[in-house]
Amino acid sequence: MSPALDQLCIDTLRMLGVDMVEKARSGHPGLPLGAAPMAYVLWSRFLRHNPTNPAWWDRDRFVLSAGHGSALLYALLYLTGYPELTLDQIKRFRQWGSVTPGHPESHLTRGVEASTGPLGQGMGNALGMAIAEAHLAARYNRPGHEIFHHTTYVLASDGDMMEGVASEAGSLAGHLRLGRLIVLHDDNGVTLSATTSITFTEDVTARYAAYGWHVQRVRDGNDTEAIARAITAARDVTDRPSLIAVRTVLGCGAPDKQGTFQAHGSPLGPEEVARTKEHFGWPLEPTFFVPDAALSHYRRAVERGAQAEEEWRARFRAYESAFPDLAVELVRRFDARLPEGWDEGLPSFPASPEGMATRKASEGVLQSIADAVPELVGGSGDLDSSTYTWIKGRGDFESKERSSRGVQGTVGGGWGHAGRNIHFGVREHAMGTSVNGLVYHGGFIPFGATFLVFHDYMRPAVRLSAIAGLRSIWVYTHDSIGVGEDGPTHEPVEQLAALRAMPNLVDIRPCDANETRWAWQVALEAHDRPTAIVLTRQSVPTLDRSVFAPASMLRHGAYVLDRGASAGDPEVILIASGSEVALIVEAAELLKNAGIRARLVSMPSWRLFEEQSAEYREGVLPARIRARLAVEAASPLGWERWVGLEGAIMSVNRFGASAPGPEVLEEYGFTAQRVADAAAALRSRARAG
Amino acid sequence: MSPALDQLCIDTLRMLGVDMVEKARSGHPGLPLGAAPMAYVLWSRFLRHNPTNPAWWDRDRFVLSAGHGSALLYALLYLTGYPELTLDQIKRFRQWGSVTPGHPESHLTRGVEASTGPLGQGMGNALGMAIAEAHLAARYNRPGHEIFHHTTYVLASDGDMMEGVASEAGSLAGHLRLGRLIVLHDDNGVTLSATTSITFTEDVTARYAAYGWHVQRVRDGNDTEAIARAITAARDVTDRPSLIAVRTVLGCGAPDKQGTFQAHGSPLGPEEVARTKEHFGWPLEPTFFVPDAALSHYRRAVERGAQAEEEWRARFRAYESAFPDLAVELVRRFDARLPEGWDEGLPSFPASPEGMATRKASEGVLQSIADAVPELVGGSGDLDSSTYTWIKGRGDFESKERSSRGVQGTVGGGWGHAGRNIHFGVREHAMGTSVNGLVYHGGFIPFGATFLVFHDYMRPAVRLSAIAGLRSIWVYTHDSIGVGEDGPTHEPVEQLAALRAMPNLVDIRPCDANETRWAWQVALEAHDRPTAIVLTRQSVPTLDRSVFAPASMLRHGAYVLDRGASAGDPEVILIASGSEVALIVEAAELLKNAGIRARLVSMPSWRLFEEQSAEYREGVLPARIRARLAVEAASPLGWERWVGLEGAIMSVNRFGASAPGPEVLEEYGFTAQRVADAAAALRSRARAG
């Protein structure tokens, strides 16, 4: 490699980025110009990847946390030979139907490891990937058989570094001592609106050192050898993640705009482009010019990658011979196939008027799944003792150092990185992003748990799980004003509606222990989308399924609960979810005594119900019956969809209050008598109307 | 003060906390037991407050960021003599209707400076309060007239320290060099579910030092003199915020549970309570025992407070004489009264088919308001050049050091802490919490701006503004898939529904420049609740208000746009908000040509419309007309409320896509022809039905 060839390759990357943004008349030219040298060094000298098989398990991961620099990533994918990322796609940057959208989308573009753009997310995704690698290595590698040994690299911007989610991820990664996580900080001192001098003057490397990271600085972002030395040093540190702050110039080479925010988020404009190309000694025409020497140098990645994977495959074949069961399990995990009969041992709960909290039922189901499904890992935001999501007997994911010391507080100590319980701490947002990172990595079905009200703290990560189509499982307990004493800050009201508003997310609020079992089943079987399982703090009756419809009907989203009971057309339909189903069951008794025929509908999931056939939905909610009452201890928003303008909604239209849960529920009107009265009034109105 | 009396006072605090939690059978005893010494030292020796006037402007602020330790705060308020916080209220901890709810609620309990509980929020609130103090001091103090000189104190837990929002706030506070912000970190090494050794082993003080804070450690949280020395030292440092990490034992004195998570979030239980009281030499009975000596020592705060305020009042009288206009302005600001005629200069925009983006109209309105309303301050999350929320000619809020250096990148340099533009950086969550902190402080109408999609990043803060009833103004631009090239991660879909689901928040999505003016007016006039103003990136026509109803009708939430045009009963009603209003106006022309009578309804705010009389609502959406079409480039969730089961909704039921904005809108079906066709189909169905 000659310095001249290096420079040519770097400038090719730069100029492709500039031309892409210019042609699209939209995008961020500054990052490719400034960060091209470090990206080139990383991709040409360090990154172990196979362009013709982006799904190779043991590839290094590269996360562009600064997703607005997507042009750089697409240029790298094109230059190193990812077949789908053609020059034509490069030219169709940010256009309808291209695989080169404004920000990287993993479900659209092979080779893109994570959907990024909202700042800070990639840092947490990378944390999840590093957890994944460490866990797989600890669990599956055997002496002489190192199947997993890859590194997660991140390219992050100043904006990433400012976001709280990245701080959380940094703190947790340091604590977990994830030695195969390396972050390159594109330290250019400019953000979209200004230089960082007006917003961000902290000492970033000192902060990461405080997190327990190994930190380095590269003073000149154009010094490829210094960058290479720093990456090498970072790789040599195996007991801590590494941060390399690389000082760059945003928009480097654009004579008038470099180092200013004008180079950040808009095209340079034809004149500045011309002068930039002049600066780099680049031909003005043709645009999208790729020198043969540069292309062929980059394209060596294809051969190198194929060879690296082939060497690995040879190792894996040896592993397969030595440990056939483990190998089969791994193939299954990476194929995202559930084990045969995984659900056979799932518990079924006997009818019980006292019942149990659905969070408690979930605990039992979770244990059973965890036994059968080794790829299930997860944890909570410091709420294990409340969310009941700690997997028994499967160890805590923790650093080897801590593990070997048997530090006080270890719940399932001694497992090191092989433990399956991840203690995220009070870091809901990093939990969300790293759960997503585990899915991006492959080989895992991860969950993250917290109180429903704290969904708000991690909502951006949940949104990305929905956009990217990830099987992330979100477990949300303490799901209503039934929480009681903790008061309005801890009582969700609007969160259910907010979940239902999110495209591609499956909302499930099971009504009892047996529906909870099916909620988990649906979540595991959802291959390409996330599920939110919403659970009660308080006990709810376990319905007698010999009287009521089977809980497996949850799969349909909503179903008639009391099929047998409804002789003759119902006069009124009562619809509820979660803890309020018990209430409509009780109210139905009162109505029956009053001679009113009520149909009961359990509606645990709007999304699943919407996906049923029109016939099925008509069967549950016949158009002719408009006397419909919805009962749910949450925001009424959206319930008119099911009850129409003639129906009624018993809901919570204000924030909660602090008092014992049953008292709060009663004060807010959630009593069987109030439900029965409202239903009777509806039926009278329908008769009169 | 004798050490014995100190101890008695500290133990009184402890035992009140324990008894409160025990009687309520719910709560967090560990924090009061561990943090009582530092709380006592702060409140008895440093905190300048007046229990009989909790609204005194120049009081020190105390924020219990660890809101789960509310028992400690209530005990302090009772002991120091806040009249409403009686011993009876102490006994009614966490009960219905008490002023002692599970977590502190500022709108319920005088003396509570901020509603806390969701961790990390208080750290950001305190940042906002410190910004408020620094700004008022810089703007109103005059030589020899120091009207503002108070300190914001925070008591924060390990959980607070882990949350990303606190990291963002810490970084920004360090950057802004807010010398009158002092955080006491209750460094007890235990969280709700575990010890921090399994989640949180970073060096917190080193991290804060990296943020530019002055940091200290107190090795023994029971050493009152060491605590006092540290607070004194922190107060002496005036150019940096201070962190004091005080090593405590959670649940100190509870023999079996101290130092474990069992002391964190549940009552100790009668036996452990007995042994704890024994440990402290405390009588078992009566519960809620308050020794006279302790009470009278605490109650000296009443006289001390009255005297402190009286001294200040004398100063303020002198100030009033010297600077009568400033004094009048200050009184008005703290009374939360808008200036007379503040709205007279608000712009009115001429009709224009090309129109302008509502974010652009908002910029003009904002300038005009800022000229008339000096308490309006705010900024964006590094998006000034996109949200158009920079107030011209009013300076940037920045540290004196930076200001005097005229650092590169200063946009409105030289104002120091007197500047009114706050550059929050890429820290949406800290922006939200500190905007709330400015309202909590008093004397401000603050706003925070970002892209609508990044509302998700700050949603917990927005929720708290709604719970606490704060006039926080949230400006959200780039409000739909019309954003275009940036793609799904930057295109909001479900955010509008999520805003509408939140109780006590006013949602406004104005359709043109003139509605935008009224959106701001409503936001400023909303005394006790927050408003979200949702604005377009792209241009929308400015409607001709000589043809259409006046834009001031926005105050009603929804209104008939084309009153004059509707001769005869409409056959179909088209409802839209924001950028889609132009679309229904265009579609109405097509329908008119087809001989169909359509009514047009602009519905910028669901909340405001819901609050109108039934008659008014019936006037806009007559029950007899069920052929209704809603058009909004956002999630359909909730629209059935306005269109019923017979209506139709043109909406966005999936995530967005990356392509030029007009193309995305067209691909998603937002064309006048599609609207007209859907309306015609509805009308045909209605005729047939």
PDB file of C-alpha atoms in Angstrom, chain B residues 25 68 79 249 325 391 674:
ATOM      1  CA  ARG B  25     -47.362  -0.046  54.043  1.00  0.00           C
ATOM      2  CA  HIS B  68     -38.865   8.083  45.845  1.00  0.00           C
ATOM      3  CA  LEU B  79     -40.380  19.989  60.722  1.00  0.00           C
ATOM      4  CA  VAL B 249     -25.469   3.467  53.920  1.00  0.00           C
ATOM      5  CA  ASP B 325     -39.576  49.774  35.481  1.00  0.00           C
ATOM      6  CA  ILE B 391     -34.505  34.798  18.862  1.00  0.00           C
ATOM      7  CA  ARG B 674     -57.443  10.806  -3.911  1.00  0.00           C
TER       8      ARG B 674
END
